Coordinates of C-alpha atoms in Angstrom, one line a residue:
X18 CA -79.7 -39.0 -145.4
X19 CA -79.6 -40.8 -148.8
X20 CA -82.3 -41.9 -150.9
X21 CA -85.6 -43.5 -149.9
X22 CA -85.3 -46.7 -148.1
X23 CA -87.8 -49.3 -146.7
X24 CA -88.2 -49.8 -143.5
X25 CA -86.5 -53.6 -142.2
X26 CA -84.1 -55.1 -139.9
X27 CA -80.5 -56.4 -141.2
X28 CA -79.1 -59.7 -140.3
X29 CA -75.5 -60.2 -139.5
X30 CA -74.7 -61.8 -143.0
X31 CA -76.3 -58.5 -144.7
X32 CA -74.0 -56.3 -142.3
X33 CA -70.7 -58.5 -143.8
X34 CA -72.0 -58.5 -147.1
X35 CA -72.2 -54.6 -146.8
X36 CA -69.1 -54.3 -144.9
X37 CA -67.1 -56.0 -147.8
X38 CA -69.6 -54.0 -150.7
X39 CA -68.2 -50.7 -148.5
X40 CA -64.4 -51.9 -149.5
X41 CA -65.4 -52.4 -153.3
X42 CA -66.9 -48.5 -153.2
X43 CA -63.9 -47.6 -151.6
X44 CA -61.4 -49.1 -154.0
X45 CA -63.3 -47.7 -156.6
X46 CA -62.7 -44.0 -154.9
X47 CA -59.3 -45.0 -155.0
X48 CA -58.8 -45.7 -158.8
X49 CA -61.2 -42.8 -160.0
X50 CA -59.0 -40.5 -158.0
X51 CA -55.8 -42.2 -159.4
X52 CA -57.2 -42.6 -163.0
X53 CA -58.2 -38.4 -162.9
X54 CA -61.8 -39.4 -163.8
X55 CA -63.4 -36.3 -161.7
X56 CA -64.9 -33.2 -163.2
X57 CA -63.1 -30.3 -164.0
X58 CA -63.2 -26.9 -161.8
X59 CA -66.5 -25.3 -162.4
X60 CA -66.6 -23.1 -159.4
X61 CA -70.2 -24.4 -158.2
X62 CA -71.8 -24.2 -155.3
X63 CA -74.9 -24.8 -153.5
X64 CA -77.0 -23.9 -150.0
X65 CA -79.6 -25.9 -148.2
X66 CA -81.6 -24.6 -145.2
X67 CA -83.1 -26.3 -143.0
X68 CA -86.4 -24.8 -141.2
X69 CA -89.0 -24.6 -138.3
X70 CA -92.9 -24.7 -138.7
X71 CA -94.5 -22.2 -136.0
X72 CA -97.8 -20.7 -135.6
X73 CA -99.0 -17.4 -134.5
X74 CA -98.3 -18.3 -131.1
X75 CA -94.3 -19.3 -131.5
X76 CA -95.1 -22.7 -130.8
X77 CA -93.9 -25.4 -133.0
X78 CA -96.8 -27.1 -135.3
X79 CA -96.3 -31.1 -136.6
X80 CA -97.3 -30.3 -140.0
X81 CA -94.3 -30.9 -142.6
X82 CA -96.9 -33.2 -144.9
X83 CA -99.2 -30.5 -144.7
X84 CA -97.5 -28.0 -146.3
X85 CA -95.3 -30.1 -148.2
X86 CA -98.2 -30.9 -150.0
X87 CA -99.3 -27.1 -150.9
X88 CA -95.9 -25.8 -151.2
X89 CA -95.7 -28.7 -154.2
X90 CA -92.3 -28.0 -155.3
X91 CA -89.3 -29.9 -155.7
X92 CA -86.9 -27.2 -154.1
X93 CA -88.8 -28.3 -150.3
X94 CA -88.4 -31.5 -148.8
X95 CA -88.9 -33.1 -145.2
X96 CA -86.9 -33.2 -142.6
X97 CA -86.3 -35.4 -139.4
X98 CA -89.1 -33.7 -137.5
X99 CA -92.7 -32.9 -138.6
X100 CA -92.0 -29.0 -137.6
X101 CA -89.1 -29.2 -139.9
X102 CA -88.5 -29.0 -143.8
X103 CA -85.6 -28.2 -146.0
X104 CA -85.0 -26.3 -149.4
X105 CA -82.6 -26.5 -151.1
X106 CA -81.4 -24.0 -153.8
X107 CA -79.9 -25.4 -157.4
X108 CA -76.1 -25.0 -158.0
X109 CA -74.5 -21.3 -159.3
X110 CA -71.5 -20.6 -160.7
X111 CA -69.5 -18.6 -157.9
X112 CA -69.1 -15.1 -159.3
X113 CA -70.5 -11.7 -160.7
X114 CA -74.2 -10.9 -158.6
X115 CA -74.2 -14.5 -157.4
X116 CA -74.8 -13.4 -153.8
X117 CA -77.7 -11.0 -155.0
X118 CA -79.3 -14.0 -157.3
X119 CA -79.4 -16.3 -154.2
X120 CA -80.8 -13.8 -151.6
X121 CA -83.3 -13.3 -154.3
X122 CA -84.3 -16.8 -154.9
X123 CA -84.4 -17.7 -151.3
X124 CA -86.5 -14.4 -150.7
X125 CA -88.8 -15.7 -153.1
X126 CA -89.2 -18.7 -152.0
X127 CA -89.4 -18.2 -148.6
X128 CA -92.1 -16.2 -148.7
X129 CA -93.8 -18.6 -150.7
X130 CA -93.7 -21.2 -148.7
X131 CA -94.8 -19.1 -146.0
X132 CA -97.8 -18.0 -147.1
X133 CA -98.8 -21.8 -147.6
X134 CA -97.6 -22.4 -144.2
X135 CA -100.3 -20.1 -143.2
X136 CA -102.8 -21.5 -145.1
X137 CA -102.5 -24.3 -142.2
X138 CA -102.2 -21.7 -139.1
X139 CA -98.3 -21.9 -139.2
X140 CA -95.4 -20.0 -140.8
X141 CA -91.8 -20.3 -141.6
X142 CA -89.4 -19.7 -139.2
X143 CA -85.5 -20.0 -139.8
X144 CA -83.6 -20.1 -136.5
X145 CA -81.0 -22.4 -135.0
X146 CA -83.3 -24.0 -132.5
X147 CA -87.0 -22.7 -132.3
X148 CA -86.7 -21.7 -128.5
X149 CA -89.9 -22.4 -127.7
X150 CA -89.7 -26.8 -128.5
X151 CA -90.4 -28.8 -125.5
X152 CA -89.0 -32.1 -124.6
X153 CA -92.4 -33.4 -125.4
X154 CA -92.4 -31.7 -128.6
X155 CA -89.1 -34.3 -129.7
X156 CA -90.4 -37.8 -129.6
X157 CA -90.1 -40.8 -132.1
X158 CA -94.3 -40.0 -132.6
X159 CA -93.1 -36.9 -134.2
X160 CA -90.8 -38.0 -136.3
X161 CA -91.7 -37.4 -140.3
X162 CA -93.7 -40.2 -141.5
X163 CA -90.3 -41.3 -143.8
X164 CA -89.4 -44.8 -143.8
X165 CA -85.6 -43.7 -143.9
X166 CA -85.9 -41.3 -140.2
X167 CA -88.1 -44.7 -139.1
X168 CA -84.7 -46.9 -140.4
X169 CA -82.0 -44.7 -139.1
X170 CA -83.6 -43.9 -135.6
X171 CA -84.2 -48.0 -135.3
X172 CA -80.4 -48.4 -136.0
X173 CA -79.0 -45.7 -134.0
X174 CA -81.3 -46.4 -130.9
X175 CA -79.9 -50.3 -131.2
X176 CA -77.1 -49.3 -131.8
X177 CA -76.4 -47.4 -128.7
X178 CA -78.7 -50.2 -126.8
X179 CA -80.2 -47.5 -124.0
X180 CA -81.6 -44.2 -123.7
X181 CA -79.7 -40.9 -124.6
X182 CA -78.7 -38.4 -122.2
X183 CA -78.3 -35.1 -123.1
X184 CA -76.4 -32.8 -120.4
X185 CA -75.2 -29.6 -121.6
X186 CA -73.6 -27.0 -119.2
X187 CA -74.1 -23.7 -120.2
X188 CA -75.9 -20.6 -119.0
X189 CA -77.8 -22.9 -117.4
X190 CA -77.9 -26.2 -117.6
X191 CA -80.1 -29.2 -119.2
X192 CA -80.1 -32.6 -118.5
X193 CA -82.7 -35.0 -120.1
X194 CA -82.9 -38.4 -121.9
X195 CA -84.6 -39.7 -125.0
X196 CA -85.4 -42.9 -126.5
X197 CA -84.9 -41.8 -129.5
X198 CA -83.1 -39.6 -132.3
X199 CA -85.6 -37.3 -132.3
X200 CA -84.3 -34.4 -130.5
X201 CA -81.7 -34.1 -133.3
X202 CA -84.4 -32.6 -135.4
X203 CA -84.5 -29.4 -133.1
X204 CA -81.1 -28.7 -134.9
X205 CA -81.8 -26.4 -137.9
X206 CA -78.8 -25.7 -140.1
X207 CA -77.3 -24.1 -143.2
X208 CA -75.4 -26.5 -145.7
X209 CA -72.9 -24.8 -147.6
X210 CA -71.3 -26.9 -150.6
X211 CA -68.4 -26.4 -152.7
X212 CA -67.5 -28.3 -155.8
X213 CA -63.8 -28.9 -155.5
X214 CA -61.4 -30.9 -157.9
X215 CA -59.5 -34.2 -155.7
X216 CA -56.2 -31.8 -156.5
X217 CA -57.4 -28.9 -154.1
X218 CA -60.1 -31.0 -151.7
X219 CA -57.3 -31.3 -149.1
X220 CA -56.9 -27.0 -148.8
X221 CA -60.5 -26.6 -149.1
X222 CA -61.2 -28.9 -146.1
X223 CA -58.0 -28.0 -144.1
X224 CA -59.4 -24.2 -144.6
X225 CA -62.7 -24.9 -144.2
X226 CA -61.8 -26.8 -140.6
X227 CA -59.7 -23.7 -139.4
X228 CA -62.6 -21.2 -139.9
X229 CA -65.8 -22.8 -138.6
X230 CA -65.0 -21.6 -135.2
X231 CA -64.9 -17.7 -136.6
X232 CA -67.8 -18.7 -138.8
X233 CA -69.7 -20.3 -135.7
X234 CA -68.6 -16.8 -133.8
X235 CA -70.1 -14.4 -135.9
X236 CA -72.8 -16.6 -137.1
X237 CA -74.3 -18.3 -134.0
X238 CA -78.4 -18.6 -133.4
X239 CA -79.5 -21.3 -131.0
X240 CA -78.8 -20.1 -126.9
X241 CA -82.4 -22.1 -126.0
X242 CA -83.4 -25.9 -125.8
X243 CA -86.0 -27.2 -123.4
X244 CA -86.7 -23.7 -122.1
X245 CA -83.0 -23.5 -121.2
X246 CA -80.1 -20.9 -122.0
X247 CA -77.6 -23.0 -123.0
X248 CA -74.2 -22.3 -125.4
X249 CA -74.6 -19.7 -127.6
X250 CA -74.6 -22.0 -130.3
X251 CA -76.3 -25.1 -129.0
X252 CA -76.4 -27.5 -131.8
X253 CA -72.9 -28.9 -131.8
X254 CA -73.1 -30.7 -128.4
X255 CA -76.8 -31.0 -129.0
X256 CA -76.2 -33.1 -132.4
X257 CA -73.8 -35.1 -130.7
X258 CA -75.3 -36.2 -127.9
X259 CA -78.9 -37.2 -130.0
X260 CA -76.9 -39.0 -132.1
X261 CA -74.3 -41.0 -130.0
X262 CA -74.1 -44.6 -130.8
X263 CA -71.8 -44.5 -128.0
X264 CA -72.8 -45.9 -124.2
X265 CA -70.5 -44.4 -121.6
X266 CA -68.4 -47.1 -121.5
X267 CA -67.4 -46.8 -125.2
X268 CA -67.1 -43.0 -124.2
X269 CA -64.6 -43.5 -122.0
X270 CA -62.3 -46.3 -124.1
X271 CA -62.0 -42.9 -126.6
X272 CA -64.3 -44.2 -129.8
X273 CA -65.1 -42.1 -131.9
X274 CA -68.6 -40.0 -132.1
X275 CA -70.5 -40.1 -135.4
X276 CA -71.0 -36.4 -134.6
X277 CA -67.2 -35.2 -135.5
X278 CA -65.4 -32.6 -135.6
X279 CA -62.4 -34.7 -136.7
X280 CA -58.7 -35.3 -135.3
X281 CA -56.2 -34.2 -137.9
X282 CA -55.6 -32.1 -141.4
X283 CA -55.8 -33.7 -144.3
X284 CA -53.7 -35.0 -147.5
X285 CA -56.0 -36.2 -149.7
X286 CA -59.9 -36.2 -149.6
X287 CA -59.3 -40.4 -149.9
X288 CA -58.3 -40.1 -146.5
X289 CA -61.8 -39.1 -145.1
X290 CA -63.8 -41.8 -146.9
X291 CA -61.7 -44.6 -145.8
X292 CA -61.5 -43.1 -141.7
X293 CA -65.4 -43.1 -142.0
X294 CA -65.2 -46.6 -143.2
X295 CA -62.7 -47.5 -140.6
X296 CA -64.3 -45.7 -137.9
X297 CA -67.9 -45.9 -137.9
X298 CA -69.8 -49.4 -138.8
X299 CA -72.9 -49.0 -140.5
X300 CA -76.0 -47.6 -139.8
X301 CA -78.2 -48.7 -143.2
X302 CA -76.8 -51.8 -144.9
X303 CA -78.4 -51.4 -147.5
X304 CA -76.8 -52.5 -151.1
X305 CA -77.5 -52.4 -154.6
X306 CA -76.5 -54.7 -157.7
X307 CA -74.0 -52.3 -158.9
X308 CA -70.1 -53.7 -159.0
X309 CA -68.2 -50.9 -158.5
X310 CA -64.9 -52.2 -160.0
X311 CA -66.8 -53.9 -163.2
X312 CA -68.4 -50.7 -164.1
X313 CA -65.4 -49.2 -164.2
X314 CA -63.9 -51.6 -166.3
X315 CA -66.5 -51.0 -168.7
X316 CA -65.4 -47.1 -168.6
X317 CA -68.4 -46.0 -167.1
X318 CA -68.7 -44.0 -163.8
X319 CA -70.1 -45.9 -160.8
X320 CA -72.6 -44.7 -158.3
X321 CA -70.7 -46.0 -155.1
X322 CA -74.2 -46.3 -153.7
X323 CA -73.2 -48.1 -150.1
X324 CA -70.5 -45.5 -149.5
X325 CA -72.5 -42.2 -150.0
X326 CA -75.3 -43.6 -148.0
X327 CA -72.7 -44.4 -145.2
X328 CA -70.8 -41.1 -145.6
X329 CA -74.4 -39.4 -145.0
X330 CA -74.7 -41.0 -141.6
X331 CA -71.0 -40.1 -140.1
X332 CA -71.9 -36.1 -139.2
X333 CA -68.5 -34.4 -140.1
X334 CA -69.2 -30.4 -139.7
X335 CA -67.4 -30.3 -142.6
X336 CA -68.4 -33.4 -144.5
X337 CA -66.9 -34.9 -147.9
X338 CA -69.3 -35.6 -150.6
X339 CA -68.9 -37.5 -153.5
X340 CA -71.3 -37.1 -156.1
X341 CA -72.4 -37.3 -160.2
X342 CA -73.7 -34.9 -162.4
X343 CA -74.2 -35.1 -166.1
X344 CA -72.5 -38.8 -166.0
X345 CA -69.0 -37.1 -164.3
X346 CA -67.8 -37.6 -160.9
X347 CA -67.3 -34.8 -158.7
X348 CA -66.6 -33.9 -155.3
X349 CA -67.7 -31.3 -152.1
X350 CA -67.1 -30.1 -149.2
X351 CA -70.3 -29.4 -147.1
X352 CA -69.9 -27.2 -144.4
X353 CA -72.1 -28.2 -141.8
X354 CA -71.4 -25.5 -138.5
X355 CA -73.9 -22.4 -139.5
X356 CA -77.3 -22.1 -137.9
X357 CA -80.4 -21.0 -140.5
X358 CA -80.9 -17.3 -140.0
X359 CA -81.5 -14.7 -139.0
X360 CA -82.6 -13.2 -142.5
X361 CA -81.9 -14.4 -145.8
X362 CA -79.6 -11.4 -145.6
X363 CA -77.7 -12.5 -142.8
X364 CA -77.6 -16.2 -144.5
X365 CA -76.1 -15.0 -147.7
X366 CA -73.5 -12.6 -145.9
X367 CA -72.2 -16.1 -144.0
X368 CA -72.0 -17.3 -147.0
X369 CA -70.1 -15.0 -148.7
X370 CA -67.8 -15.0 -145.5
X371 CA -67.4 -18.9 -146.0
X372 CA -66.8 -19.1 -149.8
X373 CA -64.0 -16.1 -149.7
X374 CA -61.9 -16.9 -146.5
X375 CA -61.7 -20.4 -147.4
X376 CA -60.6 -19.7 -150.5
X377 CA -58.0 -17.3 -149.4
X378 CA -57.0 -19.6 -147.0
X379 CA -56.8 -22.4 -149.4
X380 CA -54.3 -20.4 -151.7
X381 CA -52.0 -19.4 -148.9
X382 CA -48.2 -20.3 -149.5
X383 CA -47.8 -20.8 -145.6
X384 CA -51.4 -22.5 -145.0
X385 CA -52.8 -21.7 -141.7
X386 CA -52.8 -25.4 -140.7
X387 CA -49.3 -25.7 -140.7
X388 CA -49.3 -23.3 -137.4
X389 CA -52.3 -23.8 -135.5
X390 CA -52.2 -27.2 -134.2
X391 CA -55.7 -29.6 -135.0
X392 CA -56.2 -29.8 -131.6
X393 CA -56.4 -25.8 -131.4
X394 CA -59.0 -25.5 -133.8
X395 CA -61.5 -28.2 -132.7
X396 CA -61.0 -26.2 -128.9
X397 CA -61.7 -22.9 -131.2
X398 CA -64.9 -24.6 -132.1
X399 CA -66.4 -25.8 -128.9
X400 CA -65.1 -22.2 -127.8
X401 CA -67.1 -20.7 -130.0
X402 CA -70.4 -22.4 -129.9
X403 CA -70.3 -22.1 -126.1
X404 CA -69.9 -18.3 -126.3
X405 CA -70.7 -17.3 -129.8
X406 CA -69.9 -13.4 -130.6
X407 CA -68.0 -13.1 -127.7
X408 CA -65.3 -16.0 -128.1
X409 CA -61.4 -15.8 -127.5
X410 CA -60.4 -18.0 -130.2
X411 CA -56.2 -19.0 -130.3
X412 CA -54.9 -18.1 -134.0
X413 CA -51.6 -18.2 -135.3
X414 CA -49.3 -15.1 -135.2
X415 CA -48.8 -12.7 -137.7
X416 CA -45.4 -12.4 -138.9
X417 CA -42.2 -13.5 -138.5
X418 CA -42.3 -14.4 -134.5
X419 CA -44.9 -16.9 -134.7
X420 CA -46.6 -18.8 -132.1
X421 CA -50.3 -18.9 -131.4
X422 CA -51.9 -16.1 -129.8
X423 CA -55.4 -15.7 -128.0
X424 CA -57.6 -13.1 -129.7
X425 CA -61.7 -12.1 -129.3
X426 CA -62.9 -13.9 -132.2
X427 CA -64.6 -10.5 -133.3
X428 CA -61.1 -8.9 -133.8
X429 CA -59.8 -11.8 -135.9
X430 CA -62.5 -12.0 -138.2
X431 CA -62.5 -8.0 -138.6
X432 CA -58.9 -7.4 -138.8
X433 CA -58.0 -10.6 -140.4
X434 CA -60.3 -13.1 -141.8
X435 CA -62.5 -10.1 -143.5
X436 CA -59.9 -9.0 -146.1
X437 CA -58.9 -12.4 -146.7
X438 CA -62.6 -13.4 -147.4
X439 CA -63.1 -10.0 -149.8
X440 CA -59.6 -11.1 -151.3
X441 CA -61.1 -14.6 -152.2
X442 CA -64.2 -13.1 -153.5
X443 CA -62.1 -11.5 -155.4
X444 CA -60.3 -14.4 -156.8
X445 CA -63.8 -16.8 -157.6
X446 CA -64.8 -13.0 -159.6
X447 CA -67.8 -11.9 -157.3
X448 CA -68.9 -8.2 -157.9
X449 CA -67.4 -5.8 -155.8
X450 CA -70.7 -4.2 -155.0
X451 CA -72.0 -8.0 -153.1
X452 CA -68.6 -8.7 -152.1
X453 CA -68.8 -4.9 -150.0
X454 CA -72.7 -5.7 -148.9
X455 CA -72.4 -8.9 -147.5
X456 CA -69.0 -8.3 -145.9
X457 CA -70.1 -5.2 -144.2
X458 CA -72.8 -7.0 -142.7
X459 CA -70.1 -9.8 -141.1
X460 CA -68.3 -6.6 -140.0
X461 CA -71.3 -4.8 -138.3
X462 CA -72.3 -7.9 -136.5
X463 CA -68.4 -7.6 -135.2
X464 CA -68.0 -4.2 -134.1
X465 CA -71.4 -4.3 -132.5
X466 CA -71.2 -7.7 -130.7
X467 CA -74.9 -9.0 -132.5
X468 CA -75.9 -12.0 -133.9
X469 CA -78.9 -14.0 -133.8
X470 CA -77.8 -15.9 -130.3
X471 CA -76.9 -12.5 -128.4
X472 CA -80.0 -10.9 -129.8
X473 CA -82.2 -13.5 -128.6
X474 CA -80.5 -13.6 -125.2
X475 CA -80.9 -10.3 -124.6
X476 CA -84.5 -10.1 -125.7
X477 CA -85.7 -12.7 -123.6
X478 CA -83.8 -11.3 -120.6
X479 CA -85.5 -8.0 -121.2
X480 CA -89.0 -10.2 -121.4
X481 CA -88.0 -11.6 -118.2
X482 CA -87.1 -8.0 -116.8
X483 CA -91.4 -7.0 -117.8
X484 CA -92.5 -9.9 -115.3
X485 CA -93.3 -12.6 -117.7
X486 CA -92.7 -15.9 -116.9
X487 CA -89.7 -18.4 -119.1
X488 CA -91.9 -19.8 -120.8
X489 CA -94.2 -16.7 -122.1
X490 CA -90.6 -15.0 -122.7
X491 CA -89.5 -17.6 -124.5
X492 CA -93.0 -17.5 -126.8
X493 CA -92.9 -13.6 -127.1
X494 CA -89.2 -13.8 -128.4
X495 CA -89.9 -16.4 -130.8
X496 CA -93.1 -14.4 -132.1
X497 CA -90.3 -11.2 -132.3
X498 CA -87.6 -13.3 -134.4
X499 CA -90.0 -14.0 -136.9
X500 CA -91.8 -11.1 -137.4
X501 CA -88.4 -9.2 -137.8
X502 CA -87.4 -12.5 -139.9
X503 CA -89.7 -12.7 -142.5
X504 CA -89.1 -8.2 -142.1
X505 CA -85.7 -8.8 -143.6
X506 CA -83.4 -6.3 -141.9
X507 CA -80.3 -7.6 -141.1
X508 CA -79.6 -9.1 -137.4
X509 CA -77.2 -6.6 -136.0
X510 CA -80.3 -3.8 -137.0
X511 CA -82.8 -5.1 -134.7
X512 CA -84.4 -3.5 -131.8
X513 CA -83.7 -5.5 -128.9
X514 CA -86.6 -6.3 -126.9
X515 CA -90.6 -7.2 -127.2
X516 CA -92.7 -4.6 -129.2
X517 CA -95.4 -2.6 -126.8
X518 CA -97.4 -3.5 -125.4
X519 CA -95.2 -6.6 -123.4
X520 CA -98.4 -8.5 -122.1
X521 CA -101.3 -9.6 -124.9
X522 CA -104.7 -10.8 -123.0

């Protein structure tokens, strides 16, 4: 969400100042892009994950500062809610054991932070959506005590000028409202980023676009909210609704959500930056001294403060990023769609599932977004959240005939999307003996229907089946997931159902 900011109200000569200081950043984009100022390919990338705080009991527990505070390491940081925190591993160099190095790190880490998590009667838990959250549970009093969520939930709730109403039809079906942001923090996700020069940004995104319905598919882990089986993977349409600016009026005149998907492929990474700017006025006006167009005059490389803080409020699911490191410009991709969990495991095989198709795909003479329509693959996404493992996505045809056909998403991602992905692992020079790993587990989770939404389903259904009631299913689930979490074992490996005995006194 950008850097630290004090809390404060903005005037309406502040939010014209800003709107003109957003054109300045922009122009700047514009002649670092044409003047070839960005860093060279380096092949990095980067994961954050987002996670729940539970205790024994699979309930959630308000204690971020807590542990924060033990943990005491710059790799964890808050998140929107005080059950949530984030960590975020540093940047690798894409190839050799690099899917091994980060499974380790996170492993280690993980654990870590567990075991200070327990020091407070709570533990890690990295889900989706912690099933057992209650409306209660998501209020602006449990919000973290950060003067940017404060800022940003001020902004959003004025902004939108009434309560939110969330209404998803699913399995079942929820309908609630909030007055406030906060049930946007039940939303626990994976960040993928990919350092990309402004020269292959376009492919990377267009790519990147096409898959996160297959990625969603295989990778989906949040059926619950409120006590409610929902979509398979319930934070799209979750996100979007907790963070809609819009009032049903501006709904129906077709504005845009800040929660995006998107509307069309893209040229030129440019293009992003400027709809955001177009599209979305700003949430946090809030400016620096810099001159964006004098630093460059004096050949140095400016920070373009107002725009990344306003790019980190427009949630893309595959977002552009424009950042610095060691006084160079560079850009990202961040792919947004992937849930946290199951396992580190299962998180590093979606990963290496990500960083090879879309590189395939990128490198394609006959790129899979010049036959499948933009409207196709936003439809492939809701598709595939709704339903997760067992989604009938619409993919272009193989050969010569062309056309779009329908196909269960499990059958394009294991007859076609798996040896493009070990082909681009290939290309960024991962070891064959990750590449084979992490793949096979993408293509066990296919031929036996499983991820981390179908095994909690079915788990809790089974609870259900013993005699306990939603609620104490929901709990004795949750208490499951983690303990077979933190076990390791890939998802599609787990025993379904609640170990003996089903009722504790």
């Amino acid at each position: 969400m950008g850097e630290k900011v004090a809390g404060g109200t903005f005037d309406l000569a502040e939010r014209s100042r800003y709107r003109s200081k957003l054109k300045e950043c922009l122009a700047g984009l514009r002649r670092l892009l044409d003047e070839e100022r960005f860093d060279r390919p380096k092949n990095l990338m980067g994961v954050e994950i987002e996670l729940n705080l539970a205790g024994p009991d699979g309930m959630p527990r308000m204690l971020n500062a807590e542990v924060l505070e033990r943990i005491a390491s710059r790799d964890f940081q808050t998140e929107l809610g005080m059950f949530n925190l984030e960590v975020n591993i540093a940047p690798h160099r894409l190839g050799g054991r690099v899917l091994d190095r980060l499974a380790e790190e996170l492993r280690t880490g993980l654990a870590y932070a567990h075991r200070k998590a327990n020091e407070v009667n709570a533990g890690i838990v990295m889900i989706g959506i912690l099933p057992t959250l209650a409306h209660h549970d998501l209020v602006s009093g449990n919000l973290s005590d950060v003067d940017r969520y404060a800022l940003l939930n001020d902004q959003i709730v004025a902004a939108r000028g009434e309560d939110f109403v969330l209404d998803i039809q699913g399995v079942e079906r929820l309908t609630c409202t909030s007055a406030s942001i906060a049930p946007e923090a039940a939303c626990t996700s994976v960040q993928l980023h990919l350092q990309v020069t402004p020269g292959r940004f376009a492919d990377v995104w267009n790519a990147a676009q096409a898959v996160a319905a297959a990625q969603v598919a295989v990778g989906a882990n949040a059926p619950f909210l409120f006590g409610r089986e929902l979509w398979r993977e319930s934070r799209p349409p979750l996100f979007l609704q907790s963070t809609d600016t819009r009032p049903p009026e501006l709904q129906a005149q077709g504005v845009r959500p800040r929660t995006w998907f998107g509307e069309r492929w893209i040229s030129d990474a440019y293009e992003l930056f400027e709809e955001n700017l177009r599209y979305f006025p700003a949430l946090l006006p809030l400016m620096d001294d810099e001159d964006p167009i004098e630093v460059l005059d004096d050949g140095r490389v400016p920070q373009l403060g107002e725009l990344v803080l306003h790019n980190g409020t427009v949630y893309r699911w595959n977002r552009p990023v424009y950042g610095i490191a060691d006084g160079v410009p560079h850009l990202r991709v961040e792919n947004r769609v992937l849930p946290a969990g199951p396992t580190v495991t299962d998180v590093i095989a979606n990963a290496a599932f990500y960083y090879g198709v879309v590189r395939a795909l990128a490198e394609e003479p006959r790129p899979v977004w010049s036959r499948l329509p933009f409207e196709t693959a936003a439809r492939n996404f809701d598709t595939a959240c709704r339903d997760g493992i067992e989604a009938r996505l619409h993919w272009p045809r193989r050969g010569r005939a062309g056309g779009i056909v329908e196909v269960p998403a499990v059958a394009l991602v294991r007859d076609e999307l798996l040896p493009l992905a070990a082909a681009g692992l290939d290309a960024w020079g991962v070891e064959p003996a990750d590449r084979d790993f992490y793949l096979g587990i993408i293509e066990e989770r296919c031929r036996l229907r499983v991820n981390g939404a179908s095994w909690q389903a079915a788990t809790y259904h089974q609870a259900l089946e013993t005699g306990l009631e939603r609620e104490a299913a929901l709990a004795a689930t949750t208490r499951r997931y983690a303990e077979l979490m933190h076990a390791g074992d890939p998802v599609h490996t787990w025993p379904v159902g609640l170990p003996e005995p089903a009722f504790l006194s």
